[in-house]
Amino acid sequence: MRILHTTPKNDGFYMPAEFSKHYGCILIWPHRRDSWQNGAYAARKAFAQLIAAISKSEKVIVCARYEDYDSAREMLPPEVRVIEMSSDDSWARDVAPTFVTDGKEIRGIDWGFNAWGGLYDGLYFPWDKDNKLAKKMCDQIDKDCYDFRDFILEGGSIHTDGEGTLLTTEECLLSKGRNPEMTKEAIEQKLSDTLGIKKVIWLKRGIYHDETNGHIDNICAFTAPGEAVLAWTDDKNDPQYAISKGCLDILESSTDAAGRKITVHKLPLPKPVHITEEECEGLDNMDGEPTRTAGERLAASYVNFYISNGAVICPQFGDDNDAQAVRILQSLFPDREVIGIYSRDILIGGGNIHCITQQIPYFER
Ligand code: KQY
């Protein structure tokens, strides 16, 4: 594996859309006691269900720590590859490589990772194992790796249409804990050099109370070039209403890199989800860091789905809107089966299905 110090754009590489063909998907077996209840047992069951669904149509690689290897191997289907890899937590979207392609070959990008805000407002310390995972994964799958460790970026903070447009939020990419020395224009230039982006659509904020500083992948996602889903509530008393309305106004007045207007499909939110006392009791304190507080609102959203080659796998919360979310996604992805997975035990960790997956695009060589 080569570590590259050139730019993907100059080398003719760009980030493809998640809905283009994949080679496979990377996940990390959950283990962190302050993220996942009861020694991560419930979360592991939800991860295993998701992994079984993804592995029906693409390869799956699961990273497991030395001490969790047997658990992963026993709970996962035989066709899933389990590799030993250290990590601080289990958010493959944010710590695994972002892949770029020239249409034939793929290469990884190793961004800097600082646990969503470093010492300013990061979510745990230390994060050094997570920060090494992307490069190690490129080595595992024998793909060259671009070194952009001087730029803090998580995969969950960007969505692309594969045709030069990138969606993100100001709340996240302009946050003080990421790249405070960079202007908005300098960040756009970095996204152009690294991902081949020609147009950035900046939404203001992500889902209310999302601890990632408003990752885009919980509020808005491309479903096709020129088409996006947006997390939506009609409840004007919910603080989410003004956030989603602000996003809608920006999306409806934007054009993409190809000059197209964007068709926005509203994806209803579940009713607000709050963590219970009992769930909090299942979380263990680590290194004196606070865990969650009973009654805290969790950032539940159906937008946090994963698009595999054969399916769209969508979070479910036991809410009246679960079926409606599946129906809307099915109408937008007629060639894939939309599968709902009950994911409250993933949500308790602070993210959802998209946050724990990272696609590896298809490659010829
Ligand atoms: O949503 C994500 N991409 C990551 C969430 C991290 C939560 C840590 N508790």
Tab-separated table of N, CA and C and ligand atoms in Angstrom, residues 91 94 116 123 211-212 215 349-351 355, ligand 1:
chain	number	residue	atom	x	y	z
A	91	TRP	N	-17.807	3.648	15.002
A	91	TRP	CA	-18.467	4.503	14.016
A	91	TRP	C	-17.682	4.474	12.715
A	94	ASP	N	-17.257	7.344	10.252
A	94	ASP	CA	-16.422	8.487	10.605
A	94	ASP	C	-14.943	8.161	10.713
A	116	TRP	N	-15.148	13.984	17.113
A	116	TRP	CA	-16.207	14.982	16.920
A	116	TRP	C	-15.970	16.267	17.712
A	123	LEU	N	-16.333	13.807	22.063
A	123	LEU	CA	-17.225	12.945	22.845
A	123	LEU	C	-16.483	11.906	23.686
A	211	GLU	N	-25.279	14.862	18.779
A	211	GLU	CA	-24.010	15.164	19.456
A	211	GLU	C	-22.800	15.245	18.531
A	212	THR	N	-23.021	15.028	17.223
A	212	THR	CA	-21.913	15.139	16.270
A	212	THR	C	-21.750	16.561	15.739
A	215	HIS	N	-24.303	16.269	12.054
A	215	HIS	CA	-23.924	15.546	10.835
A	215	HIS	C	-25.046	15.558	9.807
A	349	GLY	N	-26.260	4.753	21.314
A	349	GLY	CA	-24.829	5.083	21.179
A	349	GLY	C	-24.591	6.462	20.602
A	350	GLY	N	-25.616	7.063	19.988
A	350	GLY	CA	-25.469	8.430	19.488
A	350	GLY	C	-25.515	8.537	17.970
A	351	GLY	N	-25.773	7.448	17.286
A	351	GLY	CA	-25.868	7.521	15.826
A	351	GLY	C	-26.843	6.456	15.356
A	355	CYS	N	-24.267	5.710	10.286
A	355	CYS	CA	-23.061	6.083	11.050
A	355	CYS	C	-22.147	4.892	11.334
B	1	KQY	O1	-23.365	9.667	14.269
B	1	KQY	C1	-22.212	9.416	14.144
B	1	KQY	N1	-21.679	9.443	12.955
B	1	KQY	C2	-21.332	9.147	15.283
B	1	KQY	C3	-21.962	9.318	16.593
B	1	KQY	C4	-20.947	9.249	17.687
B	1	KQY	C5	-21.547	9.163	19.001
B	1	KQY	C6	-20.558	8.877	20.075
B	1	KQY	N2	-21.233	8.648	21.296
